[in-house]
Structures are given as structure tokens and as C-alpha cells.
Amino acid sequence: MMRRTLVLAMLLSLLATPQAAIDKDDGKFPPGRHNLSSGLDQHNVINLSLHGEATTATLLPAHGDPKLSYDLSQTRRLRDALNVFDLAVLAAQWGQVESSAGVSANCSRDMRSYLGGLSDAKMWAVKMDDASGHYTSGFFYGNNYWMGSLALCDAIDDGQIGAPGKDNSSSTASSPEGETKNSGLPFAAAHTQGYSSVYNAPPPFVPGFYVIKMQLNETLPTQVLRTIYVGMCLPSSCSIADIGLMSSKAHVELPSRDLRVLDIRVPTDKEFNIWADKTFCLLIVVSSIVLGLICCGTLFEIYLRRKLKEALRRQDKEMMNNSETSSGIGCASSDYSDTMTAHDDPLKQSDHSQSSNSLKQLDALVLNLPPNDNDSGNGHHHEHDADHDHHEHHRSGSNNSNSDEHLEGHLHEPEKLSIYSELLLSFSAITNFNAICDRNVGADTIPCIHGLRAFSMAWVILGHTCIVVFKYSDNMEMRKEVEQNFFFQAITNGPFSVDTFFFISGFLISYIYFRTNAKGKLNKLSKGANEFTAGTAHFFGLVAYRFMRLTAPYLFVLGVVQVTMKYLATYSIFDPPTMDHITCPDYWWRNILYINTLFPVDEMCMLWSWYLANDTQFYMIGAIILIVGVRHFKLSAITTLVFLVLSWITTAVIAFTNNHRPNTDDPLALFDKIYDKPWTRLGPYLIGMAVGWILFRTNCKIRLPKLTVATAWTLAMLNLFVLVFGLYKADLSQFTAAAYSSLSHSAWALSLAWITIACSTGYGGYINSLLSAPCLYPFSRVTYCAYLVHPIVIRSMALNSDAPLHLGGDLMVVMFFGLTVASYFLSFVVSMSFEAPVVTMLKILSPSRKKRLA
């Protein structure tokens, strides 16, 4: 008798296991609802028939003593506390829900069909239930997304999922007695054989997917306050109000749990029609016009190249004839080979070189930056022009000097292009692509700047990737674990990469301004004017040119952000990281004026554009200091020092009063008070300006003892290491934390100052070889556009997902490299379409331009 009892208990335990994993009420609901369970089969996911006796779990010890057993039937488990939308509970109270007249007639009708379909185990109903989300596991490891499957819910109405296909039917027919042969392929017909005998008609209504955002305040057993997201596949005829009412009736009221619905989103309601959006239509029109200009400019350049080559062939033939007449031999003289060398790349010599000279002059006169600089600390693809012009001019000059005088009269005289032809050629994809990938560096540019810029951009992408993907993962607590890893501090302290951009931008404006002024070119714009008038002209010239140079790609990407975030906010199952789809239509003008950091972050459009606003504001401050410094150097030096000290003091006061702890706080903590405000980030820019003046004064020729060089390199590397990894498990006092927040950005810039000086004066060694590697030049030249577009790529990847990510180290590495490649690909497209043509056109329209030759 004892054995029989033991065997019976074990069987009940085994039978209770699947039922207990499904049932959520532990038998506490009215018994009348079990009538809905008739006809359920193995395909049904949630069994609406609940039996209290089936929830008893019996745990027997290893020696089989039946006296040591545990009854968990009355124990509240985590699955009970997290059962926030149970169709069984809703079905049991459906009569009460309908009588309350809170649910619309269409929704009520379709819900009755749905619950009836579940009761009869109809496949479409089972699939809808399967597409709905519920708590599974990993709650304490950060799983707040119980999303189900939007894709499955969308596909149910097609009647395709699990339906017997042609291949399956044919394979079944060819097999004896309906036996299906499995070919081993994952998508073979045999893969669907489990559903081949199930009637798979579509539902009598169109399913819709609803994402319910809830606040869960549970004191037993979890004792946590969490925001959770539950995806439910329900009839699309139900409104948000209907879903809200059903949500309140679809869970058991527990005294230890407070459950509130915060928001309900419907990704399948097709609210946003992208083709009816004015911004999207404008982007399409602009893109079409630019694409047409690029095609025309490219074809026009190809035509000019062929035309010039044909002219050179005729010239070479004439030269050969003259050579035969004069020397009596049937081959070209050395003058012919010289001429061929001079015309090795005809357009590069005539068109590009002439245009580059005028471009270089305009930069020196108006922008006071090298053609490569993007003014915002990001590279531009024309930086090689100055050095390239020098080599081309030297080469062509030497060739002309070696030519015989009697041949000069027969040389091809290229005709000058009209200004309209030059403007059209500025869109040529050939010229712009060659300029981006050129291996030469401008004479007014320090080569190591390219490496600093390229590596810093990769660091920025890595940091933003981690920030976004952690937000949409089902193991968010993993972040706390990996943050304990020593090397993860390199990601946590990624904001130092932005200080690198500020340093580069300050260095370039100072270095180039003083070099340009030393050549006497700055006086050409204000010849005959007094000091104040000349300085004012210089200032507004700098600001106006910068505005026009940066705004074209910026404005285009701003429109892309607005449309993209509208689309993702409508169709994604996740909440967007920022409300750009709301803020951009109202506050985009702040971005165009570069003043968006002066307003609250909640009103900021394109959040990462804070850097551009700060850099432009720094640029204006730096321009005033430089213009004054030409004649009043001491005044400018004192002003720079005062601004630097005031920035330190302001940052320290803000950090101290807000008890900011950089060792424990999130890197973006106090974003609206410290992180994005110009008065807290000015230090690296001013230090960069000082370094630019030093290299100008010394002409990049500084002689230092070996011991001094070794000491400086050691201190610089140690400083960088401490700034990145020094806060690992550190315990800072409030005063020390404020001092660190105040001085750390400037300390970072000091190390960059030595690296730049050392690499520019011959003390860089292998580090200079790495930072000056030509393979980095293209990536550096499109850094500005890469900075603009990379968050769009990261957000699109995360928000277009049908389920949260499950993060791991390998996955993060693969995602980082994939997102980096995609970001740079798009940055090349945007740079060649909007950045390069605008810069070239501005220089062509310069008064000092030279006619381009054809």
C-alpha cells in the first residue's frame, strides 16, 4: 500500500509540472471558468482549466522517505507575483468586463472569438497566445522585457505560419503512407511536418500587437520597484482604452503588489505614414537633386578627362613630329617624356591643382583653418590640398623648365571653365572620393592629428554602442557585473574621447590662424580699415564660413533623425532612448543656431549634437582671442588663462553642490548640469589653442634632451592611464570628487599636448608612426559625418529588433565592429554628397579663387 501511494504521488508530481508552469492562480479563482477549457489539445499554450490539486509539488529526499515532503501549493512564488496579464484570469471575469460597458463592441466581439478559439484549441488562437509575452526567467538579472513576438503576431493573419507548404505536400505524397522524409536542412519541408495535419485558417479578425508598460512595486518576495514591458497579441479592434481596462482585470490583486499601467503602445496600428511626412518628402527631394548633381558632375569630369587626354595625344603627336624634324630620329626626345610626366594625371594637375590653390587661399583668408579641418575638431577630406599643390606646382614647374622653347608654342592651352562648370564639378564623385582617400597630408596640418581623431571616433562609437544596447537587453544587470572588470573602465571613461576633439579643434584654429597671419593674408579682407573694423570683419567672416560649411550635412542628418525616430517610435516594440520625434519638430532651430546646450536636455533634439554646439561656441571665443592676440598678445594670453581657471572653478562648484561622484555615478550623470555645458568643457579647447601657438612660434622645431623626452612621455602615458583606470574601486570624498571632475578634462588635454608636440617635433617614435599612418586619413576626413550618423545606425539596429538582446562579450565585439563599418560607410556617402561639395563651392565663390582649367 505504501508503494502504491508513493507511485501515485510521483505521477501526480510529474503531471503537475507542466500544469504548474502554466497556471498562475493556484486555484484561487472561481471554478466556473473551467468551462472554457473544453477541447484543448497539446497545441494550446495557456490552459484555461485550473485545478488546485495539480499545483502541489512534492519533493522527496534521495532515500525516498515519504515523510519528508514539501507542499508548495500555498506558497507564493516569483511567477505568481510576475503574472501581470493572464488570459485565464481575464476569461474568468469576461462577463463582468463586458457588463461594465468599458470595452467597445467590436473589441468585445473579437475577444469572445479569441477566447473561444483558445477554448477550442484553434491554431490561430494558439499562435496569438504564443506571440504574447509573459515572465519567463532572469528577472533579477535585468529582464524587464516580456515582449513575445511582434513578427509572429503580424504573420498569423496570413495563415502561412505552420501551414503545409508545397514542398511538404510533395514530399509527403512521395513517401509511403504519408511518411515525411527529413532532408536535414533547417528550412526543409519536413521542418513543418508537426503542423501538417492542423487546420490553419486565419483568425476572424486582424491581430494587433500591444506593448503595455507597467510599473511593478512588489514587496513580497521581490521587494523591488521595476518598469516592465509586456507584449500582447490581441484583436486589433481593441483600442488603447480597451487594453487598459483588460489589463486591470487580467491579473490577481495581491496585497503585496502594486501594478500600474504607465503607457500602451501599438506598433501595428500604422499611425505614421512615412510617405505623408513633409520632412521625409523634403529629404527625398533634396537627395534626388544632390544625386542628380553628383551624376552630372561625375559624367562632366569624365568628359573633361577624355577631352584633355585627346588633346594631350594630339599634342604628343605634334611633339613627335617636331622631334623627328629637328633630330632626325623617329622617336620622341627627352622633352616628350618630361611632358608626359607633367601630364600624368591631367585633371589632377589642371583642374584639381588650380582649384586647390584657390581653396587653400580662402581657408587662410576667411576660415583660418587648413582645408582638412572641419572646424568642429573633425577631419575633412580636403586637408591634403596644400601639400599636394606644392608638389604639383614644383613638378610642373621643373618640367616646363626642361622643355625646349620651340615646343612651348605647340603645347595644349587648356581653356578656363566657367564658374557654373566649376560648381558642377564640385559634386563629382571621382574628385571627392580621391580627395577623401588621398595619402598626402596638408602642409598646414600635423599628421598625428589624423590618428588622434580616428581613434577617438572609434572610442565614441564604442561608448554609444554600449549605452544603447544595454538599455534594450534582457540581462541589464550584466552591466553591473562587467563594470567591475578593470578594463571596462575604458568604456566607462569614454567621455574623454570628446575632450580629444575639443583639443584638436582648439589646436587647429590657433595653429593655422597664426601661420596665416604671419603670411600677411589676413589683411586682404580688411585692407585700409581700422583695427576694430578689421577684427570685426575677421570674426564674422570666420563665423559665417563655419556656419555654411558645417550646416549642410548637419541639417540633412537632422531631418533624417526626425524622420527615423518618428518611424521607430511608431513601429518599434521598444520606447525610443530620446524623444527626438517630439523635440525635433519644435526645437530644431536651436541646433541650427548651435545654442541647444543652453536649454534643458529634455528639449534637446539630436542629443549627441551637444558637442557641435559647444565646439561652435568655443570657436567663437577662440576667434575673438586670436584676433585680439595678433596685436595684443599679452591680453589674449591673460584672457585665455582667466577663462581656463573660471572653467575649473565653475565645474568644481557644480560638482560639489550636486555631490557628483565620478567613481560611482553613471558617466552621463548630471548631463544637464556638467556634461554638456560649455563652461565645464572649455579647458581642453583652450589648452589646444596654447599648443597651436607653441608649435607656430617654434615652427615645429624644438630640441629637448633625451631625459626630458623620456620623462615627458612617461608622465603623459601615466596621466592617461590614471584618468582612464584610476577610479577603479576608488573611494573619493566629496571634495576630491569635485576636484577630479573639475581638472580631469584639462589633465587629459595636457597629455594630448605633449603627444602632439612630440609627434610634430621628431620625438614621437612608434606612436607618431601609428597616429600618422596614411590608412587612417580617410577615416579622419569623414569623422564629422561619422559623428553625425553613427547614433542613427546604433538606434536603428536596437529598435528594429523583435526582441531584447541578450548581451555577452563576444556579441558586443561583433556589434561594435559591425556598427562601426556601417557608420563609416554612411559617413562616406553623406560627406561626398553634402560636405565636400559645399566646402568646394564656398571656396570656388571666394574672391581670391583662380579659374579652373579644362
XYZ file of C-alpha atoms in Angstrom, residues 262-621:
360
model
C 2.013 53.643 -17.427
C 1.597 53.532 -21.188
C 0.300 51.367 -24.015
C 1.841 51.447 -27.473
C 0.539 49.791 -30.626
C 3.365 49.168 -33.164
C 0.889 47.574 -35.593
C -1.584 50.451 -35.824
C 0.305 52.027 -38.774
C -0.220 55.523 -37.392
C 2.822 57.036 -39.057
C 2.747 57.103 -42.841
C 6.283 57.972 -43.806
C 5.283 58.956 -47.339
C 2.919 61.589 -45.975
C 5.593 63.142 -43.764
C 6.703 66.544 -45.069
C 10.233 66.203 -43.707
C 10.671 62.842 -45.400
C 9.374 64.209 -48.701
C 11.768 67.139 -48.414
C 14.652 64.756 -47.756
C 13.696 62.732 -50.818
C 13.615 65.850 -52.997
C 16.959 67.127 -51.677
C 18.568 63.700 -52.010
C 17.298 63.346 -55.575
C 18.659 66.760 -56.541
C 22.034 66.044 -54.952
C 22.184 62.607 -56.573
C 21.436 64.180 -59.933
C 24.165 66.771 -59.439
C 26.629 64.060 -58.427
C 25.850 62.059 -61.556
C 26.113 65.141 -63.776
C 29.320 66.314 -62.097
C 30.891 62.875 -62.384
C 29.924 62.498 -66.045
C 31.172 66.013 -66.763
C 34.531 65.221 -65.183
C 34.799 62.014 -67.204
C 34.069 64.053 -70.324
C 36.734 66.627 -69.426
C 39.249 63.900 -68.694
C 38.700 62.270 -72.083
C 38.766 65.645 -73.802
C 42.035 66.573 -72.149
C 43.595 63.192 -72.864
C 42.657 63.534 -76.513
C 44.220 66.988 -76.599
C 47.369 65.615 -74.982
C 47.574 62.828 -77.531
C 47.375 65.360 -80.334
C 49.994 67.453 -78.582
C 52.260 64.459 -78.097
C 51.894 63.532 -81.759
C 52.845 67.063 -82.765
C 55.801 66.927 -80.420
C 56.936 63.690 -82.002
C 56.700 65.238 -85.472
C 58.720 68.240 -84.360
C 61.236 65.937 -82.729
C 61.666 63.957 -85.948
C 62.174 67.150 -87.914
C 64.760 68.569 -85.560
C 66.727 65.497 -84.504
C 66.317 63.197 -87.488
C 65.278 60.187 -85.400
C 61.849 58.651 -85.288
C 61.279 58.782 -81.542
C 60.397 61.394 -79.014
C 63.140 63.314 -77.302
C 63.558 63.657 -73.577
C 61.226 66.614 -73.692
C 58.427 64.244 -74.608
C 58.962 62.092 -71.556
C 59.083 65.173 -69.392
C 55.795 66.369 -70.818
C 54.184 63.003 -70.214
C 55.345 63.134 -66.618
C 53.913 66.574 -66.257
C 50.580 65.358 -67.601
C 50.493 62.027 -65.834
C 47.106 62.924 -64.395
C 45.845 65.846 -66.490
C 42.843 66.785 -64.450
C 44.699 66.388 -61.234
C 47.239 68.905 -62.491
C 44.992 71.399 -64.254
C 41.605 71.153 -62.629
C 42.321 69.973 -59.136
C 45.534 71.883 -58.592
C 44.141 75.204 -59.707
C 41.039 74.733 -57.614
C 43.106 73.643 -54.633
C 45.168 76.834 -54.755
C 42.054 78.949 -54.509
C 40.607 76.654 -51.858
C 43.710 76.960 -49.764
C 43.694 80.744 -50.043
C 40.069 81.008 -48.994
C 40.694 78.853 -45.972
C 43.596 81.042 -44.976
C 41.716 84.290 -45.550
C 38.282 83.506 -44.197
C 38.299 80.326 -42.153
C 41.867 80.452 -40.896
C 41.822 76.677 -40.798
C 43.528 74.138 -43.043
C 41.424 72.668 -45.833
C 41.310 69.412 -43.906
C 39.871 70.783 -40.721
C 36.189 70.512 -40.140
C 36.226 73.280 -37.567
C 34.483 71.121 -35.083
C 37.520 69.070 -34.357
C 36.564 66.555 -37.003
C 38.503 65.920 -40.156
C 37.670 66.996 -43.637
C 38.717 65.406 -46.852
C 40.499 68.413 -48.383
C 43.298 68.511 -45.897
C 45.872 67.217 -48.348
C 45.397 70.039 -50.810
C 48.069 72.401 -49.528
C 50.882 69.875 -49.622
C 49.510 68.391 -52.829
C 49.534 71.788 -54.535
C 53.138 72.336 -53.541
C 54.269 69.051 -55.090
C 52.219 69.529 -58.230
C 53.469 73.063 -58.739
C 57.059 72.032 -58.173
C 56.728 69.123 -60.559
C 55.062 71.043 -63.340
C 57.493 73.923 -62.898
C 60.507 71.698 -63.281
C 59.028 70.090 -66.332
C 58.399 73.387 -68.026
C 61.939 74.495 -67.354
C 63.304 71.427 -69.108
C 61.205 71.823 -72.235
C 62.593 73.174 -75.463
C 61.445 76.648 -76.326
C 60.340 75.682 -79.835
C 57.842 73.186 -78.365
C 56.139 75.573 -75.964
C 54.163 77.226 -78.713
C 52.607 73.873 -79.600
C 51.611 72.873 -76.053
C 47.899 72.496 -75.376
C 46.411 75.588 -73.803
C 43.573 74.424 -71.572
C 40.567 76.677 -71.681
C 39.220 78.147 -68.460
C 35.980 76.727 -67.145
C 33.037 78.926 -66.296
C 32.028 79.301 -62.687
C 28.972 77.127 -63.336
C 31.150 74.340 -64.663
C 33.365 74.582 -61.615
C 30.348 74.426 -59.305
C 29.077 71.358 -61.135
C 32.470 69.680 -60.868
C 32.410 70.196 -57.089
C 29.812 67.383 -56.968
C 31.994 64.929 -58.892
C 32.177 61.641 -57.007
C 35.566 60.898 -58.588
C 37.231 64.031 -57.284
C 35.624 63.846 -53.865
C 36.413 60.171 -53.388
C 40.043 60.665 -54.435
C 40.288 63.610 -52.075
C 38.988 61.570 -49.132
C 41.347 58.672 -49.838
C 44.405 60.779 -50.678
C 47.515 59.634 -48.827
C 49.041 63.091 -48.713
C 48.731 65.474 -45.809
C 48.346 69.235 -45.991
C 51.370 71.386 -45.230
C 49.316 73.227 -42.605
C 48.258 70.061 -40.811
C 50.042 67.952 -38.211
C 49.845 64.297 -39.393
C 49.314 62.824 -35.933
C 46.061 64.765 -35.651
C 44.534 62.241 -38.068
C 45.275 59.337 -35.776
C 44.005 61.100 -32.675
C 40.800 61.944 -34.482
C 40.204 58.487 -35.986
C 40.848 56.540 -32.776
C 38.747 58.957 -30.740
C 35.841 58.491 -33.131
C 36.055 54.717 -32.724
C 36.043 55.232 -28.951
C 32.903 57.374 -29.221
C 31.118 54.700 -31.262
C 32.099 52.045 -28.716
C 30.715 54.079 -25.822
C 27.453 54.899 -27.560
C 27.022 51.269 -28.607
C 27.276 50.102 -25.006
C 24.901 52.791 -23.752
C 22.163 51.951 -26.242
C 22.342 48.165 -26.377
C 22.449 47.820 -22.586
C 19.146 49.689 -22.456
C 17.459 47.110 -24.687
C 18.868 43.896 -23.245
C 17.173 41.230 -21.184
C 20.190 40.949 -18.881
C 20.752 44.576 -17.947
C 22.244 43.589 -14.600
C 25.180 42.278 -16.591
C 26.338 45.879 -16.818
C 26.908 45.996 -13.059
C 28.933 42.833 -13.372
C 31.097 43.927 -16.275
C 31.637 47.341 -14.700
C 33.572 45.512 -12.004
C 36.015 44.430 -14.681
C 39.153 46.542 -14.650
C 39.314 47.029 -18.424
C 35.681 48.091 -18.674
C 36.832 51.442 -17.266
C 37.995 52.217 -20.802
C 34.324 52.294 -21.824
C 33.065 53.999 -18.692
C 35.538 56.845 -19.209
C 34.783 57.160 -22.907
C 33.748 60.842 -22.486
C 37.443 61.710 -22.573
C 37.292 60.998 -26.309
C 35.192 64.146 -26.730
C 37.886 66.146 -24.939
C 40.257 64.941 -27.649
C 38.032 66.539 -30.272
C 37.899 69.791 -28.309
C 41.689 69.786 -28.027
C 42.155 69.150 -31.760
C 39.717 71.874 -32.713
C 41.404 74.446 -30.457
C 44.842 73.445 -31.679
C 43.983 73.760 -35.358
C 42.280 77.130 -35.190
C 45.220 78.605 -33.274
C 47.995 77.000 -35.290
C 46.526 77.868 -38.668
C 45.421 81.355 -37.693
C 48.900 82.406 -36.593
C 50.518 80.812 -39.645
C 48.080 82.514 -41.962
C 48.539 85.854 -40.259
C 52.327 85.516 -40.476
C 51.988 85.275 -44.259
C 50.108 88.559 -44.298
C 46.974 87.093 -45.881
C 44.580 88.161 -43.151
C 44.912 91.825 -44.039
C 43.491 91.289 -47.533
C 39.907 91.121 -46.287
C 40.115 94.374 -44.350
C 42.704 96.397 -46.178
C 42.602 100.042 -45.167
C 40.224 99.509 -42.207
C 40.966 100.373 -38.604
C 41.766 97.736 -36.025
C 38.227 97.319 -34.683
C 36.643 97.154 -38.129
C 39.244 94.688 -39.357
C 38.812 92.467 -36.297
C 35.030 92.541 -36.636
C 35.297 91.604 -40.323
C 37.598 88.713 -39.484
C 35.282 87.467 -36.746
C 32.086 87.497 -38.759
C 33.914 86.065 -41.751
C 35.100 83.134 -39.644
C 31.696 82.511 -38.073
C 29.769 82.835 -41.355
C 32.071 80.481 -43.228
C 31.971 77.928 -40.425
C 28.187 78.100 -40.305
C 27.827 77.464 -44.025
C 30.470 74.769 -44.021
C 29.011 72.679 -41.200
C 25.296 73.252 -41.555
C 24.599 71.488 -44.873
C 25.354 67.914 -43.694
C 24.143 68.790 -40.194
C 20.747 69.960 -41.425
C 20.336 66.903 -43.648
C 21.157 64.481 -40.824
C 18.862 66.451 -38.526
C 15.989 65.745 -40.902
C 16.980 62.074 -41.084
C 16.967 61.874 -37.277
C 13.500 63.385 -37.079
C 12.003 61.004 -39.642
C 13.881 57.942 -38.384
C 12.860 58.471 -34.772
C 9.243 59.107 -35.764
C 9.242 55.814 -37.617
C 10.963 53.854 -34.852
C 8.816 55.408 -32.122
C 5.737 54.228 -34.016
C 6.748 50.766 -35.205
C 9.285 49.593 -32.621
C 8.274 47.470 -29.667
C 10.685 49.486 -27.508
C 10.488 53.007 -26.199
C 12.948 55.294 -28.012
C 16.000 56.351 -25.968
C 15.197 60.042 -26.511
C 12.110 61.914 -27.695
C 13.627 63.286 -30.913
C 10.382 62.660 -32.773
C 8.755 65.177 -30.414
C 11.550 67.665 -29.752
C 12.995 67.969 -33.258
C 9.887 69.459 -34.907
C 9.738 72.117 -32.182
C 13.346 72.883 -31.370
C 15.417 72.102 -34.485
C 16.189 75.820 -34.901
C 18.274 75.718 -31.737
C 20.517 73.144 -33.367
C 20.980 75.267 -36.471
C 21.973 78.232 -34.307
C 24.268 75.951 -32.234
C 22.709 77.036 -28.938
C 20.886 73.831 -27.959
C 23.163 73.185 -24.969
C 21.895 76.375 -23.345
C 18.455 74.762 -22.882
C 17.253 71.764 -20.818
C 18.221 68.365 -22.119
C 14.564 67.302 -22.244
C 14.061 69.825 -25.037
C 17.170 68.870 -26.979
C 16.854 67.486 -30.477
C 19.549 65.061 -31.618
C 21.114 64.681 -28.200
C 24.640 63.967 -29.424
C 24.714 67.333 -31.215
C 25.615 68.968 -27.904
C 29.244 68.613 -28.972
C 28.728 70.657 -32.138
C 27.022 73.425 -30.174
C 29.829 73.548 -27.612
C 32.556 73.454 -30.226
C 30.953 76.296 -32.175
C 30.664 78.383 -29.044
C 34.317 77.642 -28.235
C 35.203 78.550 -31.805
C 33.652 81.988 -31.379
C 35.522 82.547 -28.114
